PDB file of C-alpha atoms in Angstrom:
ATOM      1  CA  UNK A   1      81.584  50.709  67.044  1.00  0.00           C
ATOM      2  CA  UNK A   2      84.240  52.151  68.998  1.00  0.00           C
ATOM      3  CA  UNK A   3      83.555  55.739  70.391  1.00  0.00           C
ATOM      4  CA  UNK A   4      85.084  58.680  71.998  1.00  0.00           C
ATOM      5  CA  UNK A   5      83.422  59.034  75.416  1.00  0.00           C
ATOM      6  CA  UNK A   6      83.309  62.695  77.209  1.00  0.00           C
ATOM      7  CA  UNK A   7      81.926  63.258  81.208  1.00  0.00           C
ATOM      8  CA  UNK A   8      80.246  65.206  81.869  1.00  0.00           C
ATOM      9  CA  UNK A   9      77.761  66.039  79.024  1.00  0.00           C
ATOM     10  CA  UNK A  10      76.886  69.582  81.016  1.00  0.00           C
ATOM     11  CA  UNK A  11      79.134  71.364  83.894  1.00  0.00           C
ATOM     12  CA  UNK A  12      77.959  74.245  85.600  1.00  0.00           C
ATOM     13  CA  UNK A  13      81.207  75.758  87.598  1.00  0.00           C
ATOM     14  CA  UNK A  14      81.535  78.953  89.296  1.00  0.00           C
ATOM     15  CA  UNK A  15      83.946  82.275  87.967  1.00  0.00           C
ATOM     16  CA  UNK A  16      87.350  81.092  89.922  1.00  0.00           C
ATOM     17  CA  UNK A  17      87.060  77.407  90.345  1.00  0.00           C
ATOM     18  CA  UNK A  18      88.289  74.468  88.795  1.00  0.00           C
ATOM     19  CA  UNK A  19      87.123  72.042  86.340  1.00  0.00           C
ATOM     20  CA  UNK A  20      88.598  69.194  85.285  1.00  0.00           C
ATOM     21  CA  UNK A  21      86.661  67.531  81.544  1.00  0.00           C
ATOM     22  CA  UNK A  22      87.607  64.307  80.737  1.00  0.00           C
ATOM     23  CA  UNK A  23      87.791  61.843  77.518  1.00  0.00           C
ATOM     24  CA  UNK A  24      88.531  58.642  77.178  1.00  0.00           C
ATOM     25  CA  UNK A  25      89.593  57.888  73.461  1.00  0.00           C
ATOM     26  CA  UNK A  26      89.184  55.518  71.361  1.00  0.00           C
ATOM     27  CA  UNK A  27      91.829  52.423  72.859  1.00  0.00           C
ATOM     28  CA  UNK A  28      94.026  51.977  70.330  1.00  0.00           C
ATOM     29  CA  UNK A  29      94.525  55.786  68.875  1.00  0.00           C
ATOM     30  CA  UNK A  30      97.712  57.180  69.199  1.00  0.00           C
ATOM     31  CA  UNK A  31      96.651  61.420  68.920  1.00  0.00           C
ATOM     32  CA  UNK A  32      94.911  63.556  71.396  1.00  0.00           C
ATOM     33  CA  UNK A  33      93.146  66.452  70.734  1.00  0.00           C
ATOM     34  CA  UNK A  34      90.958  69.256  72.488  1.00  0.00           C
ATOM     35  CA  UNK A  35      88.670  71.577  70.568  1.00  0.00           C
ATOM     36  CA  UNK A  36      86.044  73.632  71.592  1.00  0.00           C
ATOM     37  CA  UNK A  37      83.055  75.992  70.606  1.00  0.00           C
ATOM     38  CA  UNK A  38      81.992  79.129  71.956  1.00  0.00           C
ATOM     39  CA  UNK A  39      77.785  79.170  70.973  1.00  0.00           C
ATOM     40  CA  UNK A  40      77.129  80.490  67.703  1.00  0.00           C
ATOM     41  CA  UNK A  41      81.224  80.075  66.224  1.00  0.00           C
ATOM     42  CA  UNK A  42      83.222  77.530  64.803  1.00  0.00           C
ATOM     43  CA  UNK A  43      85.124  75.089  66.453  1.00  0.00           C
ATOM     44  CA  UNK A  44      88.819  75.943  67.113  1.00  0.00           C
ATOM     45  CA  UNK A  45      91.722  73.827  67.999  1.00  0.00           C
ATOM     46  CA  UNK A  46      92.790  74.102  71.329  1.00  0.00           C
ATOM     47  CA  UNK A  47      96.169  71.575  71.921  1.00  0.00           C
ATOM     48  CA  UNK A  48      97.042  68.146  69.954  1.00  0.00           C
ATOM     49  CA  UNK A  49      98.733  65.402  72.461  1.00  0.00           C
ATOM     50  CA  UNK A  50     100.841  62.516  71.326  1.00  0.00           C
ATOM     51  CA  UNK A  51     103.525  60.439  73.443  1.00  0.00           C
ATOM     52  CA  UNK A  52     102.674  61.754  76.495  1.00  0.00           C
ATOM     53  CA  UNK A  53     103.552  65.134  75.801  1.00  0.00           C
ATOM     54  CA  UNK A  54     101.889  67.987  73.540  1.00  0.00           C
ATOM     55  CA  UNK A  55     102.655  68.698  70.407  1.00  0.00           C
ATOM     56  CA  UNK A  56     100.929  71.599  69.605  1.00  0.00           C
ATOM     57  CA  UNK A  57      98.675  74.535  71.364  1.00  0.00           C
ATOM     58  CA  UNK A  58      97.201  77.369  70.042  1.00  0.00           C
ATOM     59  CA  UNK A  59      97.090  80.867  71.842  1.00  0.00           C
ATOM     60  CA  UNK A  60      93.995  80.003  73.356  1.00  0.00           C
ATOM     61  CA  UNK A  61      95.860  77.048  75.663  1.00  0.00           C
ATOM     62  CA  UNK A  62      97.312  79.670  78.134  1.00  0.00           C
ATOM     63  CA  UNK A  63      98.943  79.076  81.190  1.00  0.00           C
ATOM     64  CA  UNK A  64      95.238  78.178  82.589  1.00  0.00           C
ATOM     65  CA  UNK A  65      95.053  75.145  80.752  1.00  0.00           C
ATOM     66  CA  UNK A  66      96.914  72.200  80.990  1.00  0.00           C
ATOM     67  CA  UNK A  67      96.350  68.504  79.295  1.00  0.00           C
ATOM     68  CA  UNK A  68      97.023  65.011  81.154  1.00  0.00           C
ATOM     69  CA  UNK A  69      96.754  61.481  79.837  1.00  0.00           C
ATOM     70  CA  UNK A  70      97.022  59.982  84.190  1.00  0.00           C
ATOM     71  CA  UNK A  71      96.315  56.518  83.240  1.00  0.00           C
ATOM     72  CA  UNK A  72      96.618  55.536  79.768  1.00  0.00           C
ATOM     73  CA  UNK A  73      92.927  55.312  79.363  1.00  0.00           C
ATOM     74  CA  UNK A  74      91.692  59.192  79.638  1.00  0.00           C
ATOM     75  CA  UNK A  75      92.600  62.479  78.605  1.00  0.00           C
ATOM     76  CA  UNK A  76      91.655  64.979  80.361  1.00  0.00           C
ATOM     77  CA  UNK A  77      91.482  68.827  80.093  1.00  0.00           C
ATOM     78  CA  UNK A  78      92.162  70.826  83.306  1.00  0.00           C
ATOM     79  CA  UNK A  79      91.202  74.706  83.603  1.00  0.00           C
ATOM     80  CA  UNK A  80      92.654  75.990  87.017  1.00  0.00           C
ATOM     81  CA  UNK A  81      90.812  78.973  87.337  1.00  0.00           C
ATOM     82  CA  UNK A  82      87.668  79.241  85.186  1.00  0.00           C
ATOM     83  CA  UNK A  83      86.429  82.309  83.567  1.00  0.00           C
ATOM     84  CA  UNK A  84      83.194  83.915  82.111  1.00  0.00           C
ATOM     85  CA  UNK A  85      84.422  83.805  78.704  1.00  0.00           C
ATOM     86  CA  UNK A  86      85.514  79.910  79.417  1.00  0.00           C
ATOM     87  CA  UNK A  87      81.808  78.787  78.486  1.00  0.00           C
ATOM     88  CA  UNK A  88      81.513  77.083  75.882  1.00  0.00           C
ATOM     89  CA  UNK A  89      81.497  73.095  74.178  1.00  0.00           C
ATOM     90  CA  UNK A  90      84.701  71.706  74.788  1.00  0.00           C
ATOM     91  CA  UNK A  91      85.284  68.627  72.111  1.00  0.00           C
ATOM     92  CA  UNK A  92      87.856  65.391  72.607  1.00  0.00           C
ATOM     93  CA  UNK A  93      89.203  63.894  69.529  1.00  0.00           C
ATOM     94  CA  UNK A  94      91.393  61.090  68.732  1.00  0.00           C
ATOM     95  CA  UNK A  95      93.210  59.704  66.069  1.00  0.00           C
ATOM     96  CA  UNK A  96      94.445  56.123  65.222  1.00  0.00           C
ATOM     97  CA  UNK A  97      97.770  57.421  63.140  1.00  0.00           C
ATOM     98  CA  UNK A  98      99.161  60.559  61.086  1.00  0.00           C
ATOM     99  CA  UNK A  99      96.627  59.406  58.281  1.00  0.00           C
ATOM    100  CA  UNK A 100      93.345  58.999  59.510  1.00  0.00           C
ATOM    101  CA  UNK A 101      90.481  61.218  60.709  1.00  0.00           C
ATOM    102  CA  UNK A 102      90.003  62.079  63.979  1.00  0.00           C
ATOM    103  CA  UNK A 103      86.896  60.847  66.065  1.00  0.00           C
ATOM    104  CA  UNK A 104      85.363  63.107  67.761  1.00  0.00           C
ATOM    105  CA  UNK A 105      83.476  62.695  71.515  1.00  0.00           C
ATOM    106  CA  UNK A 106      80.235  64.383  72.181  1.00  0.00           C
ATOM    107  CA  UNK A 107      80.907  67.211  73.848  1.00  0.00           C
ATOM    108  CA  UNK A 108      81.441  68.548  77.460  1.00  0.00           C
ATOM    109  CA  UNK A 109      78.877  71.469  77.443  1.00  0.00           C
ATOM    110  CA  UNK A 110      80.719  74.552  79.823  1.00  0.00           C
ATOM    111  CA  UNK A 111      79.171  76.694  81.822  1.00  0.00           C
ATOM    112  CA  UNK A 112      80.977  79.245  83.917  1.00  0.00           C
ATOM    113  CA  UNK A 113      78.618  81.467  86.004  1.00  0.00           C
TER     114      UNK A 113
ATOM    115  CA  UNK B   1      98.512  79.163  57.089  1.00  0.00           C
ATOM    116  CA  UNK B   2      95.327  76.834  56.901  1.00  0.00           C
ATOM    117  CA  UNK B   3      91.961  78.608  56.425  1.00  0.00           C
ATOM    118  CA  UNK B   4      88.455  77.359  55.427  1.00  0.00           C
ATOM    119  CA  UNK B   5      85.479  79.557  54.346  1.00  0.00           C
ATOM    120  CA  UNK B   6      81.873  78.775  54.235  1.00  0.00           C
ATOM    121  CA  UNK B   7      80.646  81.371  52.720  1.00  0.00           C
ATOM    122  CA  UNK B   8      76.735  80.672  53.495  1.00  0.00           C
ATOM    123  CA  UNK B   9      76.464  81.015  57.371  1.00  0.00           C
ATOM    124  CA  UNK B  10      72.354  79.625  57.195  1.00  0.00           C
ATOM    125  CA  UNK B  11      70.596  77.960  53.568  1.00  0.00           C
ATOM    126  CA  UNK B  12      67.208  76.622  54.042  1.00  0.00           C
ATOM    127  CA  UNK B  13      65.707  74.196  51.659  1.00  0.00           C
ATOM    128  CA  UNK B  14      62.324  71.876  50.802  1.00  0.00           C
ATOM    129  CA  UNK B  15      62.402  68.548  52.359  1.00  0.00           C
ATOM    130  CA  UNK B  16      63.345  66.716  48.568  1.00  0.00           C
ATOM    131  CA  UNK B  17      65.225  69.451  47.119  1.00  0.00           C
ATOM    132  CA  UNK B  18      68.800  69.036  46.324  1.00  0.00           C
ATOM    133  CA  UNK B  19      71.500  70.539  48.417  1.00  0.00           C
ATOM    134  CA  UNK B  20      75.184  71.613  48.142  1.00  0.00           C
ATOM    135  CA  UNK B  21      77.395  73.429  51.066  1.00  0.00           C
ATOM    136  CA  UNK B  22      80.405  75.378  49.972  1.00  0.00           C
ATOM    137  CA  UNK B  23      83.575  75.130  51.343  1.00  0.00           C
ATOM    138  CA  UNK B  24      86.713  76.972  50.262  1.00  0.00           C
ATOM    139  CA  UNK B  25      90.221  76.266  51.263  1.00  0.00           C
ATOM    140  CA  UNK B  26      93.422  77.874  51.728  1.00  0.00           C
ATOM    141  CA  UNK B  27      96.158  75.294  51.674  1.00  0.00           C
ATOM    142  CA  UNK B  28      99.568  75.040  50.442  1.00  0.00           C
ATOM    143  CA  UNK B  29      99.892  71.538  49.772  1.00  0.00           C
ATOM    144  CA  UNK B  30      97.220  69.084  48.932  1.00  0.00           C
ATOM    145  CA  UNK B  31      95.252  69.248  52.066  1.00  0.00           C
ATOM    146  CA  UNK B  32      92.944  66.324  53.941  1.00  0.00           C
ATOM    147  CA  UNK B  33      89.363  67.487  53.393  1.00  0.00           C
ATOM    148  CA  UNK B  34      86.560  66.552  55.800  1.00  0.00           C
ATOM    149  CA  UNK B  35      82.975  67.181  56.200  1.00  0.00           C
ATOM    150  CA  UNK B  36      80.964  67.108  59.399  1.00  0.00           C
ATOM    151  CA  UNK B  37      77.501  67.248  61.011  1.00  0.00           C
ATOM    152  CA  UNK B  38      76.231  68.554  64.163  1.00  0.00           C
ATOM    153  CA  UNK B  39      72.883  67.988  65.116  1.00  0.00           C
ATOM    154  CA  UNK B  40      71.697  69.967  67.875  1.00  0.00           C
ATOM    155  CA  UNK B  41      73.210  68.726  71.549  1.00  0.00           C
ATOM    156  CA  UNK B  42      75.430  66.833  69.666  1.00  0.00           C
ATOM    157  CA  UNK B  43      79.104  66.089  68.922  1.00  0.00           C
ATOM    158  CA  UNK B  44      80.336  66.202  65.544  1.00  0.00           C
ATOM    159  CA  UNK B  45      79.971  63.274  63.165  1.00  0.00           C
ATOM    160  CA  UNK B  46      82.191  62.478  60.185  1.00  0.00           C
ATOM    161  CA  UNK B  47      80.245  62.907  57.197  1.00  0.00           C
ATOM    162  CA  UNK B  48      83.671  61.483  54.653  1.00  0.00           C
ATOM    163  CA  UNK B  49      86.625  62.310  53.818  1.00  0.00           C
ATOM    164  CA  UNK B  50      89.393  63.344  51.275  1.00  0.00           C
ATOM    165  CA  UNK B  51      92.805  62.295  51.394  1.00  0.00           C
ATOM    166  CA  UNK B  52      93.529  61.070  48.405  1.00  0.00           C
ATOM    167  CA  UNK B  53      92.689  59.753  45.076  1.00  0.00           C
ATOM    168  CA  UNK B  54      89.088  59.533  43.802  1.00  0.00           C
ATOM    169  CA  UNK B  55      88.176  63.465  43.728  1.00  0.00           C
ATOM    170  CA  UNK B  56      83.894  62.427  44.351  1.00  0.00           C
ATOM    171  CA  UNK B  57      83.617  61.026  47.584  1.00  0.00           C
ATOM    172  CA  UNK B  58      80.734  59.113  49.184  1.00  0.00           C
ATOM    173  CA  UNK B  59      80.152  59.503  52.873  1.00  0.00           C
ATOM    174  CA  UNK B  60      77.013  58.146  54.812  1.00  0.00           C
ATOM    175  CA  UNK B  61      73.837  59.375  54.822  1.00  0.00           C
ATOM    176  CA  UNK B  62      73.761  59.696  51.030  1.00  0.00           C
ATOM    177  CA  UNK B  63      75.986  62.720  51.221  1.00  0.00           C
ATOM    178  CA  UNK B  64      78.862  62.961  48.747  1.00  0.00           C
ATOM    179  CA  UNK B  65      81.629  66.049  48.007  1.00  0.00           C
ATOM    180  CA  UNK B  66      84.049  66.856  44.980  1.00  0.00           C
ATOM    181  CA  UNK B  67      87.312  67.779  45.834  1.00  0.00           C
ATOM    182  CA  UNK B  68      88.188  70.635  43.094  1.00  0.00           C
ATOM    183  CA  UNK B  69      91.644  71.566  43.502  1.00  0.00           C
ATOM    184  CA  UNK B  70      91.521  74.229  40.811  1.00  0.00           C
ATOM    185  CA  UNK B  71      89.087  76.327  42.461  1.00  0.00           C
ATOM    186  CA  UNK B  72      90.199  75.432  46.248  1.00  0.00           C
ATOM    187  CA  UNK B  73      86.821  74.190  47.058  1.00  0.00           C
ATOM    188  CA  UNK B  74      85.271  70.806  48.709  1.00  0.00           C
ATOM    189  CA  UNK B  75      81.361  71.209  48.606  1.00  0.00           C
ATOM    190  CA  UNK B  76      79.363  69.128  50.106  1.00  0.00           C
ATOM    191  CA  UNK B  77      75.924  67.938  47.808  1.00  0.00           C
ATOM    192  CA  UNK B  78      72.963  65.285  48.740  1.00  0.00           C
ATOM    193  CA  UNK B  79      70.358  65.276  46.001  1.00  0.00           C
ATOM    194  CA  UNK B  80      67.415  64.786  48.017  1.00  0.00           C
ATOM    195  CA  UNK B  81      67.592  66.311  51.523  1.00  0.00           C
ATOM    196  CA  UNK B  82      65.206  64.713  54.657  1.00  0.00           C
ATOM    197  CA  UNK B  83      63.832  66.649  57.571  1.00  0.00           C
ATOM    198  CA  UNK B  84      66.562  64.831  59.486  1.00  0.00           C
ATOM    199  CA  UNK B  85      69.428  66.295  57.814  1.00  0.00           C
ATOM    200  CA  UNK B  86      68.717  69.841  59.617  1.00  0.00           C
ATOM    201  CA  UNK B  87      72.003  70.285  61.222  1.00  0.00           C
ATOM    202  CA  UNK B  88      75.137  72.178  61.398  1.00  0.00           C
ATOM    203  CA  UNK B  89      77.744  71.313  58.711  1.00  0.00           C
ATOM    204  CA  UNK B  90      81.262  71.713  58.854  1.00  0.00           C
ATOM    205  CA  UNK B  91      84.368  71.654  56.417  1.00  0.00           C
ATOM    206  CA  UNK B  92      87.521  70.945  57.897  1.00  0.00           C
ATOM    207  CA  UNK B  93      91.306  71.076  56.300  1.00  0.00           C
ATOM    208  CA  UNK B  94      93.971  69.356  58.314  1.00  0.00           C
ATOM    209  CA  UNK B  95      97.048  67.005  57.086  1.00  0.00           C
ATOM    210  CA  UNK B  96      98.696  63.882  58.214  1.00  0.00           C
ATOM    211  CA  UNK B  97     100.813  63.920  61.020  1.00  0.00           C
ATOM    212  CA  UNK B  98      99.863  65.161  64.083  1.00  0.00           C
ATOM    213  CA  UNK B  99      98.592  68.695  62.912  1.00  0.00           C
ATOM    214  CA  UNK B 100      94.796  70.115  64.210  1.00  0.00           C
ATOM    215  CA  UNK B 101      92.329  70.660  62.239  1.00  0.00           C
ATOM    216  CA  UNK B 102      91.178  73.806  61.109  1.00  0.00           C
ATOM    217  CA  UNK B 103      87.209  74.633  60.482  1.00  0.00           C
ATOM    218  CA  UNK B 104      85.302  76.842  58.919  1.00  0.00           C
ATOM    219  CA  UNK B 105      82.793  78.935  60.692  1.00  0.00           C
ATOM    220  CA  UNK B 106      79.713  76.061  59.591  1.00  0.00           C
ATOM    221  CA  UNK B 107      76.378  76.609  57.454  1.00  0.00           C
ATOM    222  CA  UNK B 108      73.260  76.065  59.278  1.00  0.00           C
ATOM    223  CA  UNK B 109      70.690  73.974  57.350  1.00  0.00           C
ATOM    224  CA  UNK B 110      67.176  74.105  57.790  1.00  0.00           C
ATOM    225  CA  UNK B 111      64.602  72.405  55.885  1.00  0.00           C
ATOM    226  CA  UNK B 112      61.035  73.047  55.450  1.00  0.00           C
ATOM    227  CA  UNK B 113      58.017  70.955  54.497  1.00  0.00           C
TER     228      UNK B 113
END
């Protein structure tokens, strides 16, 4: 069955640096998404992707974020300069059109030190 | 704008007992409904779905929820519950097109001998 795939399962990053997360969705899905979850809260919707360009970010997706799809395989999420309060699950998901559910991946666990 | 409540943050329940998750929505127009599972470590698994039609849904793992538009509410039930189904569970409202989803906070099950 096919499967959203996230690497790493666990990063461990310093205050400062940057970390790239990547995804590679399911092959023939056509929508994007990253989510993630701060331990102990609920999962919150970080920026939706579609034709190469976003579509949608919420305030979270500041100016320290920033989405790529380099190869028409993966997705990745890039945060330039990591804080503490950046730890958390981050989440891939894909869709295949406007009417289906999203898949999701499972999980880049964050951990900024 | 979207919103989702789960009013019970943790249930507990006997390993055979029946079960049911509440999930309220706030939605203008007839919203996608989901339901998913986290086990610990894990991603998050699609339990089913509402889009349309049929308001008693059957997902896997002998879980099944009513959509109720009436009282705004998509709860999840499973008549007998296994050890195994100790997990987080969350509702989700989205819509087709290319908008996020939007969760609620999750209910933590636990289930006891």
């Amino acid at each position: 069955e096919p499967e959203v795939t996230q690497t790493p399962s666990h990063q461990v990053t310093q205050m400062g640096q940057e970390v790239i997360l990547r995804c590679v969705p399911i092959s023939n899905h056509l929508y994007f998404y990253w989510y993630r979850q701060i331990l102990g809260q609920k999962v919150e919707f970080l920026v939706s992707f579609y034709n190469n360009e976003i579509s949608e970010k919420s305030e979270i997706f500041d100016d320290q974020f920033s989405v790529e799809r380099p190869d028409g395989s993966n997705f990745t999420l890039k945060i330039r300069s990591t804080k503490l309060e950046d730890s958390a699950m981050y989440f891939c998901a894909s869709r295949l059109d406007r009417a289906t559910e999203a898949f999701f991946g499972q999980g880049t666990r964050l951990t900024v030190v | 704008a979207q919103s989702v409540t789960q009013p019970d943050i943790h249930i507990t329940v006997s390993e055979g007992a029946s079960l049911e998750l509440r999930c309220n929505y706030s939605y203008g127009a007839t919203p996608y409904l989901f339901w998913y599972v986290q086990s610990p470590g894990q991603g998050l698994q699609l339990l089913l779905k509402y889009f349309s039609g049929d308001t008693l849904v059957q997902g896997i793992k002998g879980f099944e929820a009513e959509f109720k538009r009436s009282q705004s509410s998509f709860n999840l039930r499973k008549p007998s519950v296994h050890w195994s189904d100790a997990a987080e569970y969350f509702c989700a409202v989205g819509e087709s097109g290319n908008t996020p989803l939007v969760f609620g906070k999750g209910t933590r099950l636990s289930v006891i001998a």
